[in-house]
Coordinates of C-alpha atoms in Angstrom, one line a residue:
Chain A
M1 CA -1.4 -14.8 12.1
S2 CA -2.9 -16.7 9.2
L3 CA -2.4 -20.3 8.7
P4 CA -3.8 -20.6 5.2
L5 CA -1.4 -18.0 4.1
F6 CA 1.4 -19.3 6.1
F7 CA 1.1 -22.7 4.6
S8 CA 0.5 -21.7 1.1
N9 CA 4.0 -19.1 1.7
I10 CA 5.9 -23.2 2.1
K11 CA 4.4 -23.7 -0.9
N12 CA 5.9 -21.5 -2.0
N13 CA 8.9 -21.7 -1.0
R14 CA 9.6 -24.8 0.0
T15 CA 11.5 -25.9 -3.6
I16 CA 14.0 -22.8 -2.8
W17 CA 14.8 -24.2 1.0
L18 CA 14.9 -27.9 0.0
I19 CA 18.3 -27.1 -3.1
M20 CA 19.7 -24.7 -0.3
L21 CA 19.5 -27.9 2.8
V22 CA 21.0 -30.4 -0.5
V23 CA 23.6 -28.1 -1.6
Y24 CA 24.2 -27.3 1.9
S25 CA 24.3 -30.3 3.6
F26 CA 26.3 -31.6 0.3
Y27 CA 29.1 -29.2 1.9
F28 CA 29.2 -29.9 5.0
T29 CA 29.4 -33.6 4.7
M30 CA 32.5 -32.5 2.3
I31 CA 33.9 -30.4 4.7
I32 CA 33.9 -33.0 7.4
S33 CA 35.4 -35.2 5.4
M34 CA 38.2 -33.3 5.5
F35 CA 38.9 -33.8 8.8
D36 CA 41.6 -35.7 10.0
P37 CA 41.6 -36.7 13.9
E38 CA 45.1 -37.3 13.9
G39 CA 45.9 -33.9 12.3
M40 CA 44.7 -30.7 9.4
E41 CA 47.3 -32.0 7.2
A42 CA 45.4 -32.0 4.1
W43 CA 43.9 -28.9 5.5
D44 CA 47.6 -27.1 6.0
E45 CA 48.9 -28.3 2.4
M46 CA 45.6 -26.7 1.1
L47 CA 46.0 -23.7 2.8
G48 CA 49.6 -23.1 2.5
M49 CA 49.1 -22.6 -1.1
M50 CA 46.6 -19.6 -0.7
P51 CA 47.9 -15.9 0.2
E52 CA 48.0 -15.3 4.2
G53 CA 46.1 -11.9 3.4
F54 CA 42.8 -13.7 1.6
L55 CA 42.8 -16.5 4.4
Q56 CA 42.6 -13.6 7.0
A57 CA 39.7 -12.0 5.2
L58 CA 38.1 -15.0 5.4
G59 CA 38.7 -15.5 8.8
W60 CA 40.2 -19.2 8.1
D61 CA 44.0 -17.8 9.5
M62 CA 43.0 -19.4 12.8
M63 CA 41.5 -22.7 11.8
G64 CA 41.8 -25.1 15.0
T65 CA 42.2 -29.2 15.4
T66 CA 40.0 -30.1 16.6
L67 CA 36.0 -31.0 14.9
I68 CA 34.1 -28.1 15.6
A69 CA 36.5 -25.9 15.5
L70 CA 37.0 -26.4 12.0
I71 CA 34.0 -25.8 10.5
G72 CA 32.7 -23.4 13.5
T73 CA 35.7 -21.6 11.2
S74 CA 35.5 -23.3 7.7
L75 CA 31.9 -23.4 7.7
Y76 CA 30.1 -20.7 9.8
G77 CA 33.2 -18.1 9.5
F78 CA 32.8 -17.0 6.2
L79 CA 30.5 -19.5 3.8
V80 CA 27.7 -20.0 6.1
Y81 CA 26.6 -16.7 5.2
L82 CA 27.5 -17.3 1.1
F83 CA 24.5 -19.5 0.6
P84 CA 21.4 -19.7 3.0
M85 CA 21.8 -15.4 2.8
V86 CA 20.6 -15.6 -0.6
V87 CA 18.1 -17.8 0.1
S88 CA 16.5 -15.8 2.3
I89 CA 16.4 -12.3 1.4
V90 CA 14.5 -13.6 -2.0
V91 CA 11.8 -15.3 0.7
N92 CA 11.2 -12.4 2.0
H93 CA 11.6 -10.0 -1.3
R94 CA 8.5 -12.7 -2.4
L95 CA 6.2 -12.8 1.2
L96 CA 5.6 -9.2 1.0
A97 CA 7.1 -7.2 -2.1
T98 CA 6.7 -9.3 -5.2
H99 CA 2.4 -9.1 -3.7
I100 CA 2.4 -5.7 -3.8
D101 CA 4.4 -5.2 -7.1
K102 CA 2.1 -7.8 -9.4
G103 CA -0.9 -6.4 -7.4
S104 CA -2.1 -10.2 -5.8
M105 CA -1.8 -8.5 -2.8
A106 CA -4.6 -6.9 -3.5
Y107 CA -6.6 -10.2 -3.4
L108 CA -4.7 -11.0 0.3
L109 CA -6.2 -7.7 1.5
S110 CA -10.2 -8.6 0.2
T111 CA -10.0 -11.0 2.7
P112 CA -10.9 -10.1 6.0
N113 CA -7.3 -10.4 7.5
S114 CA -5.9 -7.1 8.3
R115 CA -2.6 -5.9 7.6
K116 CA -1.2 -6.9 10.2
T117 CA -2.7 -10.4 9.7
V118 CA -0.4 -10.3 6.6
A119 CA 2.4 -9.1 7.5
V120 CA 2.3 -10.5 10.9
T121 CA 1.9 -14.2 9.7
Q122 CA 4.5 -12.9 6.5
A123 CA 7.0 -12.3 9.8
V124 CA 6.6 -15.6 11.8
Y125 CA 6.9 -18.1 8.3
S126 CA 10.6 -15.7 7.7
L127 CA 12.1 -16.8 11.2
A128 CA 10.5 -20.1 11.4
S129 CA 11.8 -20.9 8.2
I130 CA 14.9 -20.0 9.5
A131 CA 15.1 -21.3 12.3
L132 CA 13.7 -24.9 11.0
F133 CA 16.0 -25.0 8.0
F134 CA 19.2 -24.5 10.7
T135 CA 17.4 -26.7 13.5
L136 CA 17.8 -29.5 10.0
V137 CA 21.2 -28.3 9.7
T138 CA 22.3 -29.1 12.9
G139 CA 20.8 -32.8 12.6
M140 CA 21.9 -33.1 9.8
G141 CA 25.9 -32.0 10.9
I142 CA 25.3 -34.1 13.8
G143 CA 24.4 -37.1 12.0
V144 CA 27.1 -36.8 9.5
S145 CA 30.0 -36.4 12.2
Q146 CA 28.7 -39.0 14.8
A147 CA 28.6 -41.5 11.6
M148 CA 31.9 -40.7 10.1
F149 CA 34.3 -39.5 13.5
P150 CA 32.1 -41.1 16.3
G151 CA 32.6 -39.2 19.3
E152 CA 35.1 -36.3 17.8
L153 CA 31.5 -33.6 17.5
E154 CA 31.4 -31.5 20.7
I155 CA 27.5 -32.0 20.4
G156 CA 26.6 -29.4 23.1
T157 CA 28.4 -26.4 21.3
F158 CA 27.7 -28.0 18.4
V159 CA 24.0 -26.8 18.6
I160 CA 25.2 -23.7 21.0
L161 CA 26.4 -22.3 18.2
N162 CA 23.7 -23.3 15.5
L163 CA 21.5 -20.8 16.9
Y164 CA 24.0 -18.5 17.2
V165 CA 23.4 -18.6 13.4
I166 CA 19.9 -18.5 13.8
V167 CA 19.3 -15.2 15.8
N168 CA 22.3 -14.2 13.7
Y169 CA 20.6 -15.0 10.5
F170 CA 16.9 -13.7 12.3
A171 CA 18.9 -10.0 12.0
I172 CA 19.3 -10.5 8.7
G173 CA 16.3 -12.1 8.0
G174 CA 14.7 -9.2 9.2
I175 CA 16.5 -6.9 6.7
G176 CA 14.9 -8.0 4.1
F177 CA 12.2 -8.6 5.5
L178 CA 12.2 -4.4 6.2
A179 CA 14.0 -4.0 2.8
S180 CA 10.6 -5.8 1.0
S181 CA 7.7 -4.6 3.5
I182 CA 8.4 -0.5 2.5
A183 CA 9.8 -0.9 -1.2
H184 CA 8.1 1.2 -3.4
E185 CA 9.0 -1.9 -6.6
S186 CA 10.4 -5.1 -6.7
K187 CA 14.0 -4.1 -7.3
H188 CA 14.2 -1.4 -4.4
S189 CA 13.1 -4.4 -1.9
L190 CA 16.4 -6.8 -3.9
G191 CA 18.5 -3.6 -3.9
I192 CA 18.6 -3.2 0.0
G193 CA 17.7 -6.4 1.2
V194 CA 21.3 -7.7 -0.8
G195 CA 23.4 -4.7 -0.8
V196 CA 23.0 -3.8 3.3
P197 CA 24.4 -7.5 3.9
I198 CA 26.7 -7.8 1.5
G199 CA 27.9 -4.1 2.5
F200 CA 28.1 -5.5 6.5
L201 CA 30.2 -8.6 4.8
V202 CA 32.5 -6.3 2.5
L203 CA 33.3 -4.4 5.8
Q204 CA 33.8 -7.3 7.6
M205 CA 36.3 -8.8 5.1
L206 CA 38.2 -5.4 5.1
G207 CA 38.6 -5.8 8.9
N208 CA 40.0 -8.8 8.8
S209 CA 42.8 -8.2 6.1
N210 CA 44.6 -5.7 8.3
P211 CA 44.9 -5.9 11.2
D212 CA 45.5 -1.7 12.0
Y213 CA 42.1 -1.6 9.8
S214 CA 40.3 -3.8 12.5
W215 CA 37.6 -1.3 13.7
I216 CA 36.7 -0.9 9.8
G217 CA 34.7 -5.4 10.8
N218 CA 33.3 -3.8 14.2
L219 CA 30.7 -1.2 12.0
S220 CA 29.3 -4.4 10.1
M221 CA 26.8 -6.5 12.1
F222 CA 28.7 -9.8 11.4
A223 CA 31.0 -8.4 13.9
L224 CA 28.3 -9.8 16.7
F225 CA 28.8 -13.7 15.0
D226 CA 31.8 -14.6 15.8
P227 CA 32.2 -18.7 15.8
E228 CA 35.3 -18.2 17.3
K229 CA 34.3 -16.4 21.0
L230 CA 32.1 -19.5 21.3
I231 CA 35.0 -22.0 20.7
D232 CA 37.0 -20.8 22.8
G233 CA 35.0 -20.7 25.3
N234 CA 34.0 -16.8 25.7
T235 CA 30.6 -17.3 26.4
G236 CA 30.1 -13.9 27.9
F237 CA 30.7 -12.2 24.2
V238 CA 28.3 -15.0 22.9
G239 CA 25.5 -13.9 25.4
L240 CA 25.1 -11.1 24.9
S241 CA 26.0 -10.7 21.1
M242 CA 22.9 -13.3 20.9
A243 CA 21.0 -11.2 23.1
A244 CA 22.3 -7.8 20.9
L245 CA 21.1 -10.2 17.7
L246 CA 17.8 -11.2 18.8
V247 CA 17.0 -7.2 19.5
I248 CA 18.2 -6.0 15.9
A249 CA 15.5 -8.7 14.5
A250 CA 13.0 -7.8 17.0
L251 CA 13.4 -4.3 16.0
L252 CA 13.7 -5.0 11.6
Y253 CA 10.7 -7.7 11.6
G254 CA 8.7 -5.5 14.4
A255 CA 9.0 -2.1 11.8
G256 CA 8.6 -3.7 9.4
I257 CA 5.0 -5.2 10.1
T258 CA 4.1 -1.5 11.2
W259 CA 5.4 0.3 8.1
F260 CA 2.8 -2.3 6.2
N261 CA 0.3 -1.8 8.3
R262 CA 0.6 2.8 7.7
R263 CA 1.9 2.3 4.3
D264 CA 0.0 3.5 0.9
L265 CA 0.0 0.4 -1.4
H266 CA -0.3 0.9 -5.1
I267 CA -2.5 -2.1 -5.6
Chain B
M1 CA -23.9 1.9 2.6
I2 CA -20.5 3.5 1.4
Q3 CA -20.6 7.3 1.9
V4 CA -17.7 9.0 1.2
K5 CA -17.1 12.8 2.0
D6 CA -14.9 15.5 1.2
L7 CA -12.0 12.5 -0.1
S8 CA -9.0 13.8 -1.3
K9 CA -6.1 11.7 -2.2
V10 CA -2.8 14.3 -4.1
Y11 CA 0.6 12.6 -5.1
S12 CA 3.5 14.6 -4.9
N13 CA 3.4 15.3 -8.7
G14 CA 0.3 17.4 -8.0
K15 CA -2.4 14.6 -9.3
G16 CA -5.0 12.5 -7.2
V17 CA -8.1 13.4 -6.7
F18 CA -9.6 16.4 -4.8
D19 CA -12.9 16.1 -2.4
L20 CA -15.0 13.8 -3.5
D21 CA -18.5 13.5 -2.3
F22 CA -20.6 10.7 -2.8
Q23 CA -22.6 8.3 -1.6
V24 CA -24.1 4.6 -3.0
S25 CA -26.8 3.3 -1.0
E26 CA -28.4 0.1 -0.4
G27 CA -29.8 -1.2 -3.5
E28 CA -28.8 0.6 -6.0
V29 CA -25.6 -0.1 -8.4
F30 CA -23.8 3.5 -8.8
G31 CA -21.7 4.3 -11.9
F32 CA -18.0 5.3 -11.8
L33 CA -16.8 6.8 -14.6
G34 CA -14.1 8.7 -16.5
P35 CA -11.2 8.3 -19.0
N36 CA -8.2 6.3 -17.7
G37 CA -5.7 8.5 -15.4
A38 CA -8.8 10.1 -14.0
G39 CA -8.8 8.7 -10.6
K40 CA -10.9 6.1 -10.5
T41 CA -8.5 3.2 -9.3
T42 CA -7.4 6.1 -6.6
T43 CA -10.6 6.7 -4.8
I44 CA -11.2 2.2 -5.4
R45 CA -7.5 2.4 -3.7
M46 CA -9.0 4.4 -0.7
L47 CA -12.2 2.9 -0.5
L48 CA -10.7 -0.8 -0.4
G49 CA -7.8 0.8 2.8
F50 CA -5.2 0.2 0.7
T51 CA -4.0 4.0 0.6
N52 CA -4.5 6.5 3.3
P53 CA -6.7 9.9 2.3
T54 CA -4.7 13.2 2.6
K55 CA -8.0 14.5 3.2
G56 CA -11.4 13.3 4.1
S57 CA -13.0 10.5 4.4
S58 CA -14.8 7.4 3.0
T59 CA -17.1 5.0 5.2
I60 CA -19.1 1.2 4.1
N61 CA -21.6 0.5 6.1
G62 CA -20.5 3.3 8.9
L63 CA -17.2 1.4 9.2
D64 CA -14.1 3.7 8.1
A65 CA -12.7 2.1 5.2
R66 CA -8.5 3.1 6.1
T67 CA -9.0 1.5 9.3
K68 CA -12.2 -1.3 9.8
T69 CA -10.7 -3.0 6.7
E70 CA -10.9 -6.6 8.6
E71 CA -14.6 -6.0 9.8
I72 CA -15.4 -4.7 6.2
Q73 CA -14.2 -7.2 4.2
K74 CA -16.5 -9.7 5.8
F75 CA -19.3 -8.9 3.5
L76 CA -17.2 -7.0 1.0
G77 CA -16.5 -8.0 -2.9
Y78 CA -14.1 -6.4 -4.6
V79 CA -13.1 -7.1 -8.6
P80 CA -9.0 -5.3 -9.1
G81 CA -8.6 -3.6 -12.0
E82 CA -5.7 -5.4 -13.0
T83 CA -5.9 -9.1 -12.3
A84 CA -3.0 -9.7 -10.6
F85 CA -2.7 -13.3 -9.3
F86 CA -0.6 -16.1 -7.8
D87 CA 0.0 -17.3 -10.8
N88 CA 1.8 -20.9 -10.3
M89 CA -1.7 -21.6 -8.5
T90 CA -4.5 -23.4 -10.8
G91 CA -7.6 -21.7 -10.5
T92 CA -9.4 -23.7 -8.6
E93 CA -6.4 -23.6 -6.3
F94 CA -6.5 -19.8 -6.4
L95 CA -10.6 -20.5 -5.4
T96 CA -9.9 -22.3 -2.6
F97 CA -7.3 -20.2 -1.1
I98 CA -9.0 -17.2 -1.1
R99 CA -12.4 -19.2 0.5
K100 CA -9.7 -20.7 3.1
M101 CA -8.6 -16.9 3.7
R102 CA -12.4 -15.7 4.5
G103 CA -13.0 -18.5 6.7
F104 CA -16.0 -19.6 4.8
N105 CA -17.0 -23.0 3.1
G106 CA -19.9 -22.8 1.4
K107 CA -19.1 -23.7 -2.2
D108 CA -22.8 -23.5 -4.6
R109 CA -22.7 -20.6 -5.2
E110 CA -18.9 -20.7 -6.2
K111 CA -20.2 -23.9 -8.8
E112 CA -23.7 -22.1 -9.3
L113 CA -20.3 -18.8 -10.6
I114 CA -18.4 -21.0 -12.4
E115 CA -21.3 -22.7 -14.5
R116 CA -23.0 -19.4 -15.2
F117 CA -19.6 -17.4 -16.6
E118 CA -18.2 -20.9 -17.9
L119 CA -15.2 -20.3 -16.3
D120 CA -12.7 -23.2 -16.4
A121 CA -11.0 -23.1 -13.5
K122 CA -8.9 -25.6 -13.7
G123 CA -5.2 -24.7 -15.4
R124 CA -2.6 -23.0 -14.4
I125 CA -3.5 -19.0 -14.2
R126 CA -0.4 -18.2 -16.1
K127 CA -1.7 -20.0 -18.9
M128 CA -5.1 -18.7 -18.7
S129 CA -6.3 -15.3 -21.2
K130 CA -7.5 -12.3 -20.3
G131 CA -10.9 -13.0 -20.1
M132 CA -10.7 -16.5 -17.9
K133 CA -8.6 -14.7 -15.6
Q134 CA -11.3 -11.3 -15.2
K135 CA -13.6 -14.2 -15.3
L136 CA -12.0 -15.6 -11.9
G137 CA -11.7 -12.6 -10.4
L138 CA -15.6 -11.9 -10.6
V139 CA -15.9 -15.6 -9.1
A140 CA -13.8 -14.5 -6.2
A141 CA -15.3 -11.7 -5.7
F142 CA -19.3 -12.6 -5.8
M143 CA -18.7 -16.5 -4.2
N144 CA -19.2 -15.3 -0.6
D145 CA -22.5 -13.7 -1.4
P146 CA -21.5 -10.1 -0.3
S147 CA -24.0 -7.2 0.5
V148 CA -21.0 -5.0 -1.5
L149 CA -19.5 -4.7 -4.3
I150 CA -17.2 -2.0 -5.9
L151 CA -15.6 -3.5 -9.4
D152 CA -12.8 -1.7 -10.6
E153 CA -13.7 -1.9 -15.0
P154 CA -16.1 -5.2 -13.5
T155 CA -16.3 -6.6 -17.4
S156 CA -12.9 -6.0 -19.1
G157 CA -11.6 -8.9 -21.0
L158 CA -15.1 -10.6 -21.7
D159 CA -16.4 -11.2 -24.7
P160 CA -20.1 -9.8 -25.6
L161 CA -21.8 -13.0 -24.0
M162 CA -20.6 -13.0 -20.7
Q163 CA -20.7 -8.7 -21.2
K164 CA -24.1 -9.9 -20.8
R165 CA -24.3 -13.0 -18.3
F166 CA -22.5 -10.2 -16.0
I167 CA -25.3 -8.0 -15.9
E168 CA -28.2 -9.8 -15.4
L169 CA -25.8 -10.6 -12.6
I170 CA -25.8 -7.2 -11.3
L171 CA -29.2 -6.5 -12.3
E172 CA -30.2 -9.9 -9.9
E173 CA -27.5 -8.4 -6.8
K174 CA -29.4 -5.6 -7.2
K175 CA -32.7 -6.3 -6.5
Q176 CA -31.2 -8.6 -3.2
G177 CA -30.5 -4.6 -2.4
K178 CA -26.9 -5.3 -3.1
T179 CA -24.4 -2.0 -2.7
I180 CA -22.7 -1.7 -5.9
L181 CA -20.3 0.7 -6.8
M182 CA -19.1 0.6 -10.4
S183 CA -16.3 1.5 -12.7
S184 CA -17.2 1.3 -16.8
H185 CA -16.3 2.0 -19.2
L186 CA -18.7 0.8 -20.7
F187 CA -22.2 2.7 -21.5
D188 CA -24.8 0.3 -22.6
E189 CA -23.7 -2.0 -18.8
V190 CA -23.5 1.4 -17.5
E191 CA -26.8 2.5 -18.8
R192 CA -28.5 -0.8 -17.8
T193 CA -27.6 -1.5 -15.1
C194 CA -26.7 2.3 -12.7
E195 CA -29.6 4.0 -11.9
R196 CA -27.0 6.8 -10.8
T197 CA -23.3 8.0 -11.4
A198 CA -20.7 10.0 -10.7
I199 CA -17.8 11.1 -13.8
I200 CA -14.9 12.0 -12.9
R201 CA -12.2 13.8 -14.6
E202 CA -9.1 15.2 -13.3
G203 CA -9.7 13.9 -10.3
I204 CA -12.7 15.8 -9.6
L205 CA -16.1 15.2 -9.8
V206 CA -17.8 16.8 -12.6
T207 CA -21.4 15.3 -12.8
K208 CA -23.4 13.4 -10.0
E209 CA -26.3 12.6 -11.5
R210 CA -29.0 10.5 -12.2
I211 CA -29.5 8.4 -15.6
D212 CA -32.9 8.8 -16.7
E213 CA -32.7 12.5 -15.5
L214 CA -29.1 12.7 -17.8
K215 CA -31.6 11.2 -20.8
K216 CA -33.8 13.7 -19.6
T217 CA -31.5 15.9 -21.5
L218 CA -30.7 14.1 -24.8
K219 CA -33.4 16.0 -27.2
K220 CA -34.0 13.1 -30.2
T221 CA -33.5 14.2 -33.7
Y222 CA -34.8 12.9 -36.3
I223 CA -34.3 14.0 -39.8
V224 CA -37.4 14.7 -42.6
T225 CA -37.2 15.4 -45.8
L226 CA -41.1 17.0 -47.6
K227 CA -42.3 16.1 -50.8
E228 CA -42.8 20.0 -50.9
A229 CA -41.2 22.6 -49.5
S230 CA -45.5 24.7 -49.1
D231 CA -45.3 22.1 -45.9
L232 CA -42.8 23.8 -44.2
E233 CA -45.1 26.5 -43.3
R234 CA -47.2 24.3 -41.1
I235 CA -43.8 23.5 -39.4
E236 CA -42.2 26.6 -39.6
N237 CA -46.1 27.7 -37.0
S238 CA -45.8 24.2 -35.6
G239 CA -43.1 26.1 -32.5
L240 CA -40.8 23.0 -33.2
Q241 CA -36.8 23.0 -33.0
Y242 CA -36.0 22.8 -35.7
S243 CA -33.4 23.6 -39.0
M244 CA -32.8 23.3 -42.4
L245 CA -30.1 20.4 -43.8
E246 CA -31.0 20.7 -48.0
D247 CA -34.1 22.2 -50.0
H248 CA -36.7 19.7 -49.0
K249 CA -34.8 18.0 -46.4
I250 CA -35.2 19.1 -41.9
K251 CA -33.6 18.3 -39.1
I252 CA -36.1 18.3 -35.6
E253 CA -34.9 18.4 -32.4
I254 CA -37.8 17.9 -30.0
G255 CA -37.1 16.5 -25.9
D256 CA -40.2 15.2 -24.8
E257 CA -43.3 17.0 -27.4
Y258 CA -43.2 13.8 -29.5
K259 CA -47.7 14.7 -30.0
T260 CA -46.7 18.3 -31.5
M261 CA -44.6 16.6 -33.8
L262 CA -46.6 13.2 -35.0
S263 CA -49.5 15.6 -35.6
V264 CA -47.6 18.1 -37.5
L265 CA -45.9 15.9 -39.9
A266 CA -49.0 14.0 -39.6
E267 CA -50.9 16.9 -42.0
C268 CA -46.8 17.2 -44.2
R269 CA -46.6 14.8 -46.8
V270 CA -43.4 13.2 -45.9
A271 CA -40.8 11.3 -48.2
D272 CA -39.1 9.9 -45.6
L273 CA -38.0 9.7 -42.0
D274 CA -34.8 8.6 -40.7
V275 CA -34.3 8.9 -36.5
Q276 CA -31.0 9.9 -35.5
K277 CA -30.0 8.2 -32.6
K278 CA -28.7 9.7 -30.0
T279 CA -26.7 8.1 -26.7
L280 CA -25.8 8.6 -22.8
E281 CA -22.4 8.1 -24.8
D282 CA -22.9 11.2 -26.1
I283 CA -23.3 12.9 -23.0
F284 CA -20.5 10.6 -20.8
L285 CA -17.9 11.9 -24.1
K286 CA -18.8 15.1 -24.0
Y287 CA -17.6 14.7 -19.9
Y288 CA -14.8 13.1 -21.3
S289 CA -12.9 15.1 -24.0
K290 CA -10.6 18.2 -22.8
E291 CA -11.6 20.3 -25.3
D292 CA -15.4 20.4 -24.7
A293 CA -16.2 20.8 -20.5

């Protein structure tokens, strides 16, 4: 682990993470403000205008009546992937592949830091930035909910929900990190880093859209992330899924570090 | 000491470098020459531990170049062939970053190098000229006073004055007993700094010799115009190697038989004497071109 490299990562990526945080906060506040403790007429009205298949694909057909259910299904059901995933992929791409492609990796490695040290530092940054981002989102979510609807949010469940998101994102980050460490060219890193998670999303949407094809959804890694099960109190599924996602993340990051340590670097 | 033993790197297209053998001792500047694409950078990448050799090994001060990079980098300075930095940093930020990455605090040498190369490190690296980037690379490589230096075309992009300052720096480093491997296309630079050179072509070492030995093989050519054709006889009898150019004009080629030539010419009525200069460049170019070798 190299602290100077870690701090330089923070500096290089702070803007993109900050923008994401602002966008996410805005979105979060909007969703929460739509909550009506008396009922969900506004939502029902809006959802009534959309075709049912579309709602099912997004996982919005089970929209609950509590605040946590609203957040869980709307924000964490599908849209949770949209923005942070893009940032995570771009950041992981920058951590190794960009340095290899541009050749600046030569400067990192011509200091007394082994490849392993460099790769471990980048992996730690990758994981830490995800954890910090969702920790801030959690704090912000609790703050906004308490300000607008005091006492309505089940804070304990909300925290666990976000831990669940974090481990899910560790696995997504692992895909991007592995792609970043094995790619010979920039475009391959981005291609795999974007392609694989998008592929999983498409599988999930296909599985959701038609009950006959629900098995397709289970092929997706994101079948392991199901906030509705958490809200329904299915702790067994959630616990196992979180463990599985952590194992996947550990394998992906581990493979990335090992591969980077052994590969040929044309820098 | 840099030791390269039986080192090969074969790429899937069949290109690469094959069975390289050479060593660079302390206090020696070793010139590594060859045309573009000959395998200089491929070799240097293996010395830096960036790529895995297909066969053979290389060591730097006895440490394996592929696996012991962390230890080696404590005493190694490297100037990459391509200058790719952290674009969004300023030169000063970059140097600070590298210093921190090395866990090294001394700034005196860095300041001295910045003055020597007249580096303006304040601006963003992205906006710097090629020469300025190269200077930044030189400062970064030399600033922790490494005992082994691997330099891949270190003067590319530098103006002639800076090239001169670079040669001065190399000669100082050499005096201090540094081990220096330098790839270059500038024969003058090589001639002034290196004791020995290796020339690589299409991945194979075609020659590996001391520069002064190479120089001895150079014939000096003199174009002599005589006033009287009758003097030709004297030259004929002297045993000097010569050929007729025109009626009164001859070309004499000698190795180090200056005395013979001068004494013969002293007896002749010479109208004009001209030197046709041959340099190391001629030798190098012979190895560079595909047809001649």
